[in-house]
Amino acid sequence: MILKFLNEVLDGVSKPGRYVGGECNSVVKDVDNVRTRVCLLFPDTYEIGMSNFGLKVLYWVLNGIEGVWAERAYLPWIDMIKIMKKKKIPLFTLESKTLLKHMDIVGISMQYEMSYTNVLHTLNLSDIPLLAEHRSEDDPIVIAGGPCTSNPEVMAPVFDAMVIGDGEEAVVEIVNVLSAMRGRPRWERVETLSSIEGVYVPLLYGGARKRPYPLFSWVPKRVKRRIVKDLNQSAFPVKDVVPHIDVIHNRGIIEVMRGCSRGCRFCQAGMIYRPVRERYARTVVSIAKELLDTTGYEEIALLSLSTADHSNLAELLASMASIAREKSISLSIPSTRLDSFNDLMRNIASGTRKTGLTFAPEAATQRLRNVINKNITQEDLFRTLQDARKFGWERVKLYFMIGLPTETDRDISEISKVLREVKKMGFRKISVSVSPFIPKPHTPFQFAEQMDVEYIQHVETVLRPARSFASVKIHNPEMSVVEGVLSRGDRKLFKGVLSAFENGCIFDNWEGVFIPEKWWEAFERSNVSIQEYLRARKFEESLPWDHIDVGVTKEFLVLEYKKAIAGLTTPDCRRLCSACGVCTNDISNVVEKR
C-alpha cells in the first residue's frame, strides 16, 4: 500500500528523498526474527532529524539488540501531509514502510519546545490517540526523550512514559521490560516502566499547576535523571545512516565529551548534562577512522558543549588533523570557547580545509558576562579572533544574548562597538546571531523574568548601528515568547498547546511558517496568561519541574542566582568543586589522564 502510494505522489512533493528510505547503513531485519519493533520518531523534517546525534545513538544501540528492530520516521513537510490526509495514508517508517500505529514502541525525541505542536501532528497523522489515557491495548507505547523532558509537565498528558537524561542505557531496559511483559495489560506494562531509573510515568502523578505529586505510595516522589557514567564504555554509531539528500549537518559526528563544567547561568544543557565525561583521544580517533570508512563523509564534527575543554586536546587535535589531511576532509569544532582557542589550533590550521568558526561571547560587557558566569574577557575575545585570522580563518559567527538579568542599554550598545573592532581584523564574513534570553528549568536563571516583545523591539533599535559592521540576525521575538511560556510551563498549559495544534500551528520553529497570532488565539481560548509564565519566580515557590531530579540542587541554583545579581563568578568545577549536587560516590567528572 505504501509503496504504491509513494510511486503515485513523489513527483508532486518537495524533496521526495525525505520519504523513500533505503539509505546506506539503514538497518533492515527479517521481521520473523523480531520480537519488539520500535519507531524512533523525530517531530521535524527528515533533514533536521537526520542531523540529530541522539537518535543516531539510539538507532545503533537498539538495532544491536537481537530480536529488536528500530526504524525511523520524521514529520513530513506540509505538502506531503496534505496528500497523506487526503488519501488517508497514516505515517509510516522509512525502513519497512510499516504504519507507526502497528509498532510496539514509538519513541519521540523532544529537542526543543517549539516542536510540541509537531509532536501532536505526528501522532495525529499516525492514527495514534493524542492522549495517553485514551490509548487502547493495541496502540504502541509512546515514550519521550530529549532535553525537553527535564520539564516534562507541559507534554505529560501525551506520553505513556518519558526518559529523563541519557537514553542509551535506559532504552535497553525499557525494551527488555516491555518484551518480557508482552500480552500483559497496557496499564501494567506502563506502570512497570516507572521502576527503571530515569523513567517518568506521568499518569502516576497528579498536580496541574504546582509541583506534581505521586498518586500512589510506591511511586517515587522525585524521578532521578539517568546518567551514563563513562562514555568510553558506551556504544557509538560507527555505521551512520547516510542521507539521500542534503541535511542540516551532512557530516560525521563524534561526541568527544558530554557535560560541561563551566557553569554558565543561563545554559540548561550545562546543568542537566553534568558531570563532564570525556571520550579518550585514542577512542575518538578510532571512531573517526571507522566512521569515515563506512560513510564516505567529507567532514567530521567534534561534538560537545565545549570541545576545546577536553583535557587531552593537543593529542586529540593533532591526531584528527592528521586524519583530515590524509583523507582530505574538513574538521569542524562547533561553538569553540574563546578562552580555549589558542596555539593548539595550529594543529588544525595547516593542511586542512577550514569551515567557519563559531564563538559565543553572549554579552559585550565584562559586568554582564560576570552576571551570567561567562568567564572570558574582552582581551580573550579580540586575541582569539586575531589568532583565528592569522591561522587563515575568513568566516566567523558570534552569538549574543539580549534580555539577560540586570541588562542595560549600555550592555546592548557595546555589541556594536565590539563588532566594529572585529571588522577591522579583516574577516571576509562576520555573522552575528542575537537571541532573546529565555529562562530554562534547572538553571540559576529559572527564577528570572523573561522580557516581552516590546522590550526586544526596543533592543533592535539600540542594535541598529551593529548592522554596519556585520550581518546581524535577531531571533523572532514572538517565537521567543512562546518558547519561554512553554519552557517553564505546567501540565495545565497543555490545553494551550492542544488548542494551538487545533488552530493549525505546525513547524513553529521555522521562520515563515510560525504564525504568532495563532498562538495568541490559542492561549486566549485556553485561559493561558502569557505574563504569568514570563514572570519572575520566588525562590521558595514550588515549580512544575521540582519533582525531576537532574542532580543539580535547587539550593545551588538559588545561590548561583544571588551571586549573579551581585556580579560574582563561579570557577570551572573541574578546578574547584562548586557543590552543585551532581557528583556522588559513583558519579563524577570522567577526564582523560595523561
Coordinates of C-alpha atoms in Angstrom, one line a residue:
M1 CA 0.0 0.0 0.0
I2 CA 2.7 2.5 1.0
L3 CA 5.0 1.7 -2.0
K4 CA 2.1 2.2 -4.4
F5 CA 1.2 5.5 -2.7
L6 CA 4.8 6.7 -2.9
N7 CA 5.0 5.9 -6.6
E8 CA 1.9 7.9 -7.2
V9 CA 2.8 11.1 -5.3
L10 CA 6.6 11.5 -5.0
D11 CA 6.8 13.5 -8.3
G12 CA 4.4 16.1 -6.8
V13 CA 6.1 16.8 -3.4
S14 CA 9.2 18.8 -2.5
K15 CA 12.3 16.8 -1.6
P16 CA 10.9 13.4 -2.3
G17 CA 14.1 11.8 -1.0
R18 CA 12.7 12.5 2.5
Y19 CA 10.3 9.6 2.2
V20 CA 11.9 6.7 0.4
G21 CA 14.3 5.2 2.9
G22 CA 16.9 2.6 1.8
E23 CA 19.9 4.8 2.7
C24 CA 23.4 3.4 3.0
N25 CA 23.7 1.8 6.5
S26 CA 20.0 1.8 7.2
V27 CA 19.0 -1.4 9.0
V28 CA 16.6 -3.9 7.6
K29 CA 15.8 -7.1 9.6
D30 CA 13.8 -10.2 9.0
V31 CA 10.6 -9.4 10.7
D32 CA 10.0 -13.1 11.5
N33 CA 13.1 -12.9 13.8
V34 CA 12.0 -9.7 15.5
R35 CA 10.1 -9.7 18.8
T36 CA 10.0 -6.0 19.5
R37 CA 9.6 -3.2 16.9
V38 CA 10.5 0.3 17.7
C39 CA 10.0 3.5 15.7
L40 CA 12.3 6.4 16.5
L41 CA 10.3 9.4 15.6
F42 CA 11.8 12.9 15.1
P43 CA 9.0 15.5 15.1
D44 CA 10.5 17.7 12.3
T45 CA 11.6 17.2 8.8
Y46 CA 14.0 14.5 7.6
E47 CA 16.9 16.8 7.0
I48 CA 16.7 18.1 10.6
G49 CA 16.0 14.8 12.2
M50 CA 18.8 13.0 10.3
S51 CA 21.3 15.5 11.8
N52 CA 20.3 14.7 15.4
F53 CA 23.1 12.8 17.2
G54 CA 20.9 11.4 19.9
L55 CA 18.7 9.5 17.5
K56 CA 21.8 8.1 15.7
V57 CA 22.9 6.6 19.0
L58 CA 19.6 5.1 19.9
Y59 CA 19.2 3.6 16.4
W60 CA 22.6 2.0 16.7
V61 CA 22.0 0.7 20.3
L62 CA 18.6 -0.7 19.7
N63 CA 19.5 -2.4 16.4
G64 CA 22.4 -4.0 18.2
I65 CA 19.9 -6.0 20.3
E66 CA 18.9 -9.4 19.0
G67 CA 15.2 -9.5 18.3
V68 CA 14.8 -5.8 18.3
W69 CA 14.3 -3.7 15.2
A70 CA 14.5 0.1 15.4
E71 CA 13.2 2.1 12.4
R72 CA 12.9 5.8 11.7
A73 CA 10.1 8.3 10.9
Y74 CA 10.0 12.1 10.6
L75 CA 7.2 14.6 10.3
P76 CA 6.5 15.1 6.5
W77 CA 6.6 18.6 5.1
I78 CA 3.2 20.4 4.7
D79 CA 2.7 19.4 1.1
M80 CA 3.1 15.7 1.9
I81 CA 0.9 15.9 5.0
K82 CA -2.0 17.3 2.9
I83 CA -1.7 14.5 0.4
M84 CA -1.4 11.8 3.1
K85 CA -4.6 13.1 4.8
K86 CA -6.5 13.4 1.5
K87 CA -5.6 9.8 0.6
K88 CA -5.9 8.6 4.2
I89 CA -2.4 7.3 4.4
P90 CA -1.0 7.2 8.0
L91 CA 2.6 7.9 8.9
F92 CA 4.9 5.0 8.2
T93 CA 8.5 4.0 8.9
L94 CA 11.3 4.5 6.3
E95 CA 12.8 1.1 6.6
S96 CA 9.8 -1.2 6.2
K97 CA 7.0 1.2 5.4
T98 CA 5.1 -0.1 8.4
L99 CA 2.5 2.1 9.9
L100 CA 3.5 3.7 13.2
K101 CA 0.3 2.6 14.9
H102 CA 1.4 -1.1 14.3
M103 CA 4.7 -0.6 16.2
D104 CA 5.3 -1.9 19.7
I105 CA 7.0 1.3 20.8
V106 CA 7.1 4.8 19.4
G107 CA 10.0 6.9 20.8
I108 CA 9.7 10.6 20.2
S109 CA 12.7 13.0 20.5
M110 CA 11.8 16.3 22.1
Q111 CA 14.8 18.6 21.4
Y112 CA 13.1 22.0 21.6
E113 CA 9.8 23.3 23.0
M114 CA 8.7 24.8 19.6
S115 CA 8.3 21.3 18.3
Y116 CA 5.4 20.5 20.7
T117 CA 2.7 21.0 18.1
N118 CA 4.7 18.9 15.7
V119 CA 4.6 16.0 18.2
L120 CA 0.8 16.2 18.1
H121 CA 0.8 16.3 14.3
T122 CA 3.0 13.2 14.1
L123 CA 0.6 11.2 16.4
N124 CA -2.5 12.5 14.6
L125 CA -1.0 11.6 11.3
S126 CA -0.2 8.1 12.7
D127 CA -3.8 7.5 13.9
I128 CA -2.5 7.2 17.4
P129 CA -4.6 8.9 20.1
L130 CA -3.0 12.1 21.3
L131 CA -3.6 11.5 25.0
A132 CA -2.0 8.6 26.8
E133 CA -5.2 7.9 28.8
H134 CA -7.1 7.4 25.5
R135 CA -4.9 4.7 24.1
S136 CA -6.1 1.1 23.8
E137 CA -4.3 -2.2 24.3
D138 CA -3.5 -2.3 20.5
D139 CA -1.8 1.1 20.4
P140 CA 2.0 1.4 20.8
I141 CA 3.6 2.6 24.0
V142 CA 4.6 6.2 23.3
I143 CA 7.8 7.4 25.0
A144 CA 9.5 10.8 25.0
G145 CA 13.2 11.6 25.4
G146 CA 15.5 14.6 24.9
P147 CA 16.3 17.7 26.8
C148 CA 12.7 18.9 27.0
T149 CA 11.8 16.1 29.4
S150 CA 13.7 17.9 32.1
N151 CA 10.4 19.8 32.4
P152 CA 8.0 17.1 31.3
E153 CA 4.8 18.6 32.5
V154 CA 3.5 20.6 29.5
M155 CA 3.5 17.5 27.3
A156 CA 2.9 14.9 30.1
P157 CA -0.6 14.1 29.1
V158 CA 0.7 12.9 25.7
F159 CA 3.2 10.3 26.8
D160 CA 2.9 6.9 28.4
A161 CA 6.5 7.4 29.7
M162 CA 9.3 9.9 29.5
V163 CA 13.1 9.2 29.7
I164 CA 14.8 11.8 31.9
G165 CA 18.5 12.2 31.0
D166 CA 20.8 9.9 29.0
G167 CA 18.9 7.4 26.9
E168 CA 21.3 4.8 25.5
E169 CA 21.2 2.5 28.6
A170 CA 17.6 3.3 29.6
V171 CA 16.2 2.2 26.2
V172 CA 17.7 -1.2 26.5
E173 CA 16.0 -1.7 29.9
I174 CA 12.7 -0.3 28.5
V175 CA 12.8 -2.7 25.6
N176 CA 13.6 -5.7 27.8
V177 CA 10.8 -4.9 30.2
L178 CA 8.2 -4.5 27.5
S179 CA 9.4 -7.6 25.7
A180 CA 9.1 -9.7 28.8
M181 CA 5.6 -8.3 29.6
R182 CA 4.2 -8.9 26.1
G183 CA 0.5 -9.8 26.4
R184 CA 0.1 -8.1 29.9
P185 CA -2.4 -5.3 30.3
R186 CA -1.3 -1.9 29.0
W187 CA -1.6 -0.2 32.4
E188 CA 0.6 -2.9 34.0
R189 CA 3.3 -2.5 31.3
V190 CA 3.4 1.2 31.6
E191 CA 3.4 1.2 35.4
T192 CA 6.4 -1.2 35.4
L193 CA 8.4 1.2 33.4
S194 CA 8.4 3.6 36.4
S195 CA 10.7 1.1 38.2
I196 CA 13.5 1.9 35.6
E197 CA 15.9 4.7 36.8
G198 CA 15.3 7.8 34.7
V199 CA 11.8 6.9 33.5
Y200 CA 8.9 9.1 34.4
V201 CA 5.3 7.9 34.0
P202 CA 3.0 10.9 34.1
L203 CA -0.2 9.1 34.7
L204 CA 1.2 8.1 38.2
Y205 CA 1.4 11.8 39.2
G206 CA -1.2 14.5 39.9
G207 CA -1.0 18.2 40.1
A208 CA -1.9 20.6 37.2
R209 CA 0.0 23.7 38.3
K210 CA 2.3 23.2 41.3
R211 CA 4.9 20.5 41.8
P212 CA 3.4 17.2 40.7
Y213 CA 2.9 14.6 43.4
P214 CA 2.8 10.8 43.3
L215 CA -0.7 9.3 43.3
F216 CA 0.4 6.0 45.0
S217 CA 2.7 5.3 47.9
W218 CA 5.0 3.2 45.9
V219 CA 5.6 5.9 43.3
P220 CA 8.9 7.9 43.8
K221 CA 8.4 11.5 44.8
R222 CA 11.2 12.6 42.6
V223 CA 12.5 11.0 39.3
K224 CA 16.3 10.8 39.1
R225 CA 18.0 11.7 35.8
R226 CA 19.6 8.7 34.1
I227 CA 23.4 9.3 33.7
V228 CA 25.8 7.3 31.6
K229 CA 28.8 7.2 33.8
D230 CA 31.6 6.5 31.2
L231 CA 31.3 7.3 27.5
N232 CA 34.4 5.1 26.8
Q233 CA 32.2 2.1 27.8
S234 CA 29.2 3.4 25.8
A235 CA 28.2 2.2 22.3
F236 CA 28.9 4.6 19.4
P237 CA 27.2 4.6 15.9
V238 CA 30.2 4.0 13.7
K239 CA 27.9 3.0 10.8
D240 CA 25.9 6.1 10.4
V241 CA 22.9 6.2 8.1
V242 CA 24.0 8.3 5.1
P243 CA 21.1 10.5 3.9
H244 CA 19.8 10.6 0.3
I245 CA 19.5 14.4 0.3
D246 CA 21.3 17.4 1.8
V247 CA 20.6 17.6 5.5
I248 CA 21.4 20.3 8.1
H249 CA 24.6 18.7 9.2
N250 CA 25.7 16.3 6.4
R251 CA 28.8 15.1 8.2
G252 CA 30.1 12.6 10.6
I253 CA 29.5 13.5 14.2
I254 CA 31.7 12.3 17.1
E255 CA 30.7 13.1 20.6
V256 CA 34.1 13.8 22.3
M257 CA 32.6 14.5 25.7
R258 CA 29.3 15.0 27.4
G259 CA 28.6 17.7 30.0
C260 CA 30.2 21.0 30.8
S261 CA 31.9 22.3 34.0
R262 CA 31.8 26.0 33.1
G263 CA 28.6 26.9 34.8
C264 CA 27.0 29.5 32.6
R265 CA 23.9 30.5 34.5
F266 CA 21.6 30.7 31.5
C267 CA 22.6 27.4 30.0
Q268 CA 20.3 24.4 30.6
A269 CA 22.5 21.9 28.8
G270 CA 25.4 22.9 31.0
M271 CA 23.3 22.0 34.1
I272 CA 21.3 18.9 33.0
Y273 CA 24.2 17.1 31.3
R274 CA 26.6 17.3 34.3
P275 CA 29.1 15.8 35.1
V276 CA 31.8 16.0 32.4
R277 CA 32.5 12.7 30.7
E278 CA 35.3 12.6 28.2
R279 CA 36.0 10.1 25.4
Y280 CA 39.7 9.3 25.4
A281 CA 41.6 10.8 22.4
R282 CA 42.5 7.3 21.1
T283 CA 38.9 6.3 21.2
V284 CA 37.8 9.3 19.2
V285 CA 40.5 8.7 16.6
S286 CA 39.5 5.0 16.3
I287 CA 35.8 6.0 15.8
A288 CA 36.7 8.7 13.2
K289 CA 38.6 6.2 11.1
E290 CA 35.8 3.7 11.1
L291 CA 33.1 6.3 10.6
L292 CA 34.9 7.7 7.5
D293 CA 35.3 4.2 6.1
T294 CA 31.7 3.3 6.5
T295 CA 30.1 6.5 5.3
G296 CA 32.4 8.4 3.0
Y297 CA 31.7 11.7 4.8
E298 CA 33.9 14.7 3.8
E299 CA 33.6 16.4 7.2
I300 CA 33.9 15.3 10.8
A301 CA 32.5 17.4 13.6
L302 CA 33.9 17.0 17.2
L303 CA 30.7 17.5 19.2
S304 CA 30.3 18.6 22.8
L305 CA 29.2 21.6 24.8
S306 CA 32.9 22.7 24.9
T307 CA 35.2 20.6 22.8
A308 CA 38.2 22.8 23.5
D309 CA 38.0 21.9 27.2
H310 CA 39.0 18.3 26.5
S311 CA 41.8 17.5 28.9
N312 CA 43.9 15.9 26.1
L313 CA 43.0 18.4 23.4
A314 CA 46.6 18.6 22.0
E315 CA 46.8 14.9 21.2
L316 CA 43.2 14.8 20.0
L317 CA 43.5 17.7 17.6
A318 CA 46.9 16.5 16.3
S319 CA 45.6 13.0 15.5
M320 CA 42.4 14.3 14.0
A321 CA 44.2 16.9 11.9
S322 CA 46.5 14.1 10.6
I323 CA 43.4 12.1 9.5
A324 CA 41.9 15.2 8.0
R325 CA 45.0 15.8 5.8
E326 CA 45.3 12.2 4.9
K327 CA 41.6 11.9 3.8
S328 CA 41.2 15.5 2.5
I329 CA 38.3 16.1 4.8
S330 CA 37.2 19.1 6.9
L331 CA 37.4 19.1 10.6
S332 CA 34.7 21.1 12.5
I333 CA 34.7 22.2 16.1
P334 CA 31.3 23.7 16.8
S335 CA 30.9 26.5 19.3
T336 CA 34.5 26.9 20.4
R337 CA 35.2 28.6 23.7
L338 CA 37.1 31.9 23.3
D339 CA 39.5 31.2 26.2
S340 CA 40.3 27.7 24.9
F341 CA 41.2 28.7 21.3
N342 CA 45.0 29.0 21.5
D343 CA 48.1 27.8 19.8
L344 CA 46.8 24.2 19.9
M345 CA 44.7 25.4 16.9
R346 CA 47.9 25.3 14.8
N347 CA 47.3 21.5 14.7
I348 CA 44.3 22.0 12.5
A349 CA 45.2 25.3 10.8
S350 CA 47.6 23.8 8.3
G351 CA 46.7 21.5 5.5
T352 CA 43.0 21.0 6.3
R353 CA 40.0 22.7 4.7
K354 CA 38.7 25.4 7.0
T355 CA 35.0 25.8 7.8
G356 CA 33.7 28.8 9.7
L357 CA 34.5 29.4 13.4
T358 CA 31.7 30.0 15.9
F359 CA 32.2 31.8 19.2
A360 CA 29.6 32.7 21.9
P361 CA 30.7 35.7 24.0
E362 CA 27.0 36.1 24.8
A363 CA 27.4 39.6 26.3
A364 CA 29.6 42.6 25.2
T365 CA 30.5 44.0 28.7
Q366 CA 32.5 42.4 31.4
R367 CA 29.9 43.3 34.0
L368 CA 27.2 41.3 32.2
R369 CA 29.5 38.4 31.5
N370 CA 30.2 38.2 35.2
V371 CA 26.4 38.1 35.8
I372 CA 25.9 35.1 33.5
N373 CA 29.2 33.5 34.7
K374 CA 30.8 33.7 31.2
N375 CA 34.4 33.8 32.5
I376 CA 36.1 35.4 29.5
T377 CA 37.4 38.9 29.0
Q378 CA 37.3 41.4 26.1
E379 CA 41.0 40.7 25.7
D380 CA 40.2 37.0 25.3
L381 CA 37.7 37.8 22.6
F382 CA 40.0 40.1 20.5
R383 CA 43.1 38.0 20.9
T384 CA 41.3 34.8 19.9
L385 CA 39.8 36.4 16.8
Q386 CA 43.2 37.8 15.8
D387 CA 44.8 34.4 16.1
A388 CA 42.0 32.8 14.1
R389 CA 42.5 35.3 11.3
K390 CA 46.3 34.7 11.5
F391 CA 45.7 31.0 11.1
G392 CA 43.7 31.5 8.0
W393 CA 40.0 31.6 9.0
E394 CA 38.0 34.0 7.0
R395 CA 34.5 33.5 8.4
V396 CA 33.4 33.9 11.9
K397 CA 30.0 33.7 13.7
L398 CA 29.3 35.3 17.0
Y399 CA 26.4 34.7 19.4
F400 CA 25.0 37.3 21.7
M401 CA 22.0 37.2 24.1
I402 CA 19.7 40.1 25.0
G403 CA 17.2 40.5 27.8
L404 CA 19.6 39.0 30.4
P405 CA 19.0 39.7 34.1
T406 CA 20.3 43.2 35.1
E407 CA 20.9 44.2 31.4
T408 CA 21.0 47.9 30.5
D409 CA 21.1 49.8 27.2
R410 CA 24.9 50.2 27.6
D411 CA 25.3 46.4 27.6
I412 CA 23.4 46.3 24.3
S413 CA 25.1 49.2 22.6
E414 CA 28.6 47.7 23.4
I415 CA 27.8 44.9 21.0
S416 CA 28.1 47.4 18.1
K417 CA 31.5 48.6 19.5
V418 CA 32.8 45.0 19.7
L419 CA 31.7 44.3 16.1
R420 CA 33.4 47.4 14.9
E421 CA 36.7 46.2 16.3
V422 CA 36.2 42.7 14.8
K423 CA 35.6 44.1 11.4
K424 CA 39.0 45.8 11.5
M425 CA 40.6 42.3 11.7
G426 CA 39.8 41.6 8.0
F427 CA 37.3 38.7 8.2
R428 CA 35.6 38.1 4.8
K429 CA 32.3 37.4 6.6
I430 CA 31.1 38.2 10.1
S431 CA 27.7 36.8 11.1
V432 CA 26.0 37.7 14.4
S433 CA 23.1 35.9 15.9
V434 CA 21.3 37.7 18.7
S435 CA 18.8 35.7 20.7
P436 CA 16.4 36.8 23.4
F437 CA 17.2 35.2 26.8
I438 CA 14.7 32.5 27.8
P439 CA 14.8 31.3 31.4
K440 CA 15.1 27.5 31.4
P441 CA 14.3 25.0 34.2
H442 CA 17.1 23.6 36.3
T443 CA 19.3 26.7 35.7
P444 CA 20.1 29.5 38.1
F445 CA 18.1 31.8 35.9
Q446 CA 15.0 29.7 36.2
F447 CA 13.8 32.3 38.7
A448 CA 14.3 35.3 36.3
E449 CA 11.7 37.3 34.4
Q450 CA 11.7 37.0 30.7
M451 CA 11.4 40.2 28.7
D452 CA 8.4 40.7 26.5
V453 CA 8.1 41.5 22.8
E454 CA 8.1 45.3 23.3
Y455 CA 11.5 45.1 25.1
I456 CA 13.1 43.1 22.3
Q457 CA 11.8 45.6 19.8
H458 CA 13.5 48.3 21.8
V459 CA 16.7 46.4 21.8
E460 CA 16.5 46.1 18.0
T461 CA 16.6 49.9 17.8
V462 CA 19.6 50.1 20.1
L463 CA 21.4 47.5 18.0
R464 CA 20.8 49.2 14.7
P465 CA 24.4 50.5 14.4
A466 CA 25.7 46.9 14.6
R467 CA 24.5 46.2 11.1
S468 CA 27.2 48.5 9.7
F469 CA 29.8 46.0 10.8
A470 CA 28.3 42.6 10.4
S471 CA 25.3 40.5 9.2
V472 CA 23.1 40.7 12.2
K473 CA 20.1 38.4 12.7
I474 CA 17.8 38.9 15.7
H475 CA 15.7 35.8 16.6
N476 CA 12.0 36.3 16.2
P477 CA 10.8 37.9 19.5
E478 CA 7.3 36.4 19.3
M479 CA 8.8 33.0 18.8
S480 CA 11.0 33.5 21.9
V481 CA 7.9 34.5 24.0
V482 CA 6.1 31.3 23.0
E483 CA 9.2 29.2 23.7
G484 CA 9.5 31.0 27.1
V485 CA 6.0 30.2 28.1
L486 CA 6.4 26.5 27.1
S487 CA 9.8 26.2 28.8
R488 CA 8.5 26.9 32.3
G489 CA 5.0 25.6 31.7
D490 CA 2.9 23.3 33.9
R491 CA 0.5 20.5 33.0
K492 CA -2.4 23.0 32.7
L493 CA -0.6 24.6 29.8
F494 CA -1.1 21.5 27.6
K495 CA -4.5 22.9 26.9
G496 CA -2.9 25.8 25.2
V497 CA -0.6 23.6 23.1
L498 CA -3.5 21.4 22.1
S499 CA -5.5 24.5 21.1
A500 CA -2.6 25.8 19.1
F501 CA -2.4 22.4 17.3
E502 CA -6.1 22.5 16.6
N503 CA -5.6 26.1 15.3
G504 CA -3.1 24.8 12.7
C505 CA 0.2 25.6 14.4
I506 CA 2.9 23.4 12.8
F507 CA 6.7 23.8 12.3
D508 CA 6.7 26.6 14.8
N509 CA 10.5 26.7 14.8
W510 CA 10.5 27.7 11.1
E511 CA 10.6 31.3 10.1
G512 CA 7.9 31.9 7.5
V513 CA 5.7 29.1 8.9
F514 CA 5.4 30.3 12.5
I515 CA 2.3 32.5 12.9
P516 CA 2.3 34.1 16.4
E517 CA -1.3 35.2 16.1
K518 CA -2.4 31.6 16.1
W519 CA -0.6 31.1 19.4
W520 CA -2.1 34.2 21.0
E521 CA -5.6 33.0 20.0
A522 CA -4.9 29.5 21.4
F523 CA -3.7 30.9 24.7
E524 CA -6.7 33.2 25.0
R525 CA -9.1 30.3 24.3
S526 CA -7.3 28.2 26.9
N527 CA -7.2 31.0 29.5
V528 CA -3.4 31.0 29.5
S529 CA -1.9 34.2 30.8
I530 CA 1.4 34.8 29.0
Q531 CA 2.6 37.2 31.7
E532 CA 2.0 34.5 34.3
Y533 CA 4.6 32.3 32.6
L534 CA 7.1 35.1 31.8
R535 CA 7.1 36.5 35.3
A536 CA 10.0 36.1 37.9
R537 CA 9.7 33.2 40.3
K538 CA 10.3 33.3 44.1
F539 CA 13.0 31.1 45.5
E540 CA 10.6 29.3 47.8
E541 CA 7.9 28.8 45.1
S542 CA 7.0 25.3 44.1
L543 CA 7.9 24.8 40.4
P544 CA 6.3 22.4 38.0
W545 CA 9.7 20.6 37.4
D546 CA 10.7 20.3 41.1
H547 CA 9.9 16.5 41.1
I548 CA 12.5 16.0 38.4
D549 CA 16.0 15.4 40.0
V550 CA 18.6 16.2 37.4
G551 CA 21.3 16.2 40.1
V552 CA 21.8 19.9 40.5
T553 CA 20.1 21.0 43.7
K554 CA 17.6 23.9 44.0
E555 CA 19.7 25.3 46.8
F556 CA 22.7 25.6 44.4
L557 CA 20.6 27.3 41.8
V558 CA 19.4 29.9 44.4
L559 CA 22.9 30.6 45.5
E560 CA 24.1 31.0 41.9
Y561 CA 21.2 33.4 41.2
K562 CA 22.2 35.5 44.2
K563 CA 25.8 35.5 43.1
A564 CA 24.7 36.6 39.6
I565 CA 22.9 39.6 40.9
A566 CA 25.9 40.5 42.9
G567 CA 28.2 40.2 39.9
L568 CA 30.2 37.3 41.4
T569 CA 31.5 34.4 39.3
T570 CA 31.9 30.7 40.0
P571 CA 35.1 28.9 38.7
D572 CA 35.2 25.9 36.5
C573 CA 34.2 23.0 38.7
R574 CA 37.0 20.8 37.4
R575 CA 39.3 23.1 39.2
L576 CA 37.2 23.7 42.3
C577 CA 34.0 21.8 43.2
S578 CA 31.0 24.2 43.3
A579 CA 28.9 21.7 45.3
C580 CA 26.1 21.6 42.8
G581 CA 24.9 18.2 44.0
V582 CA 25.6 16.1 40.9
C583 CA 28.8 14.3 41.8
T584 CA 28.3 11.4 44.2
N585 CA 30.4 8.3 45.2
D586 CA 29.7 6.6 41.9
I587 CA 29.1 9.7 39.6
S588 CA 31.8 12.3 38.9
N589 CA 33.7 14.0 36.2
V590 CA 35.5 11.5 33.9
V591 CA 38.5 13.1 32.2
E592 CA 41.4 11.6 30.4
K593 CA 44.6 11.2 32.5
R594 CA 47.8 11.9 30.6

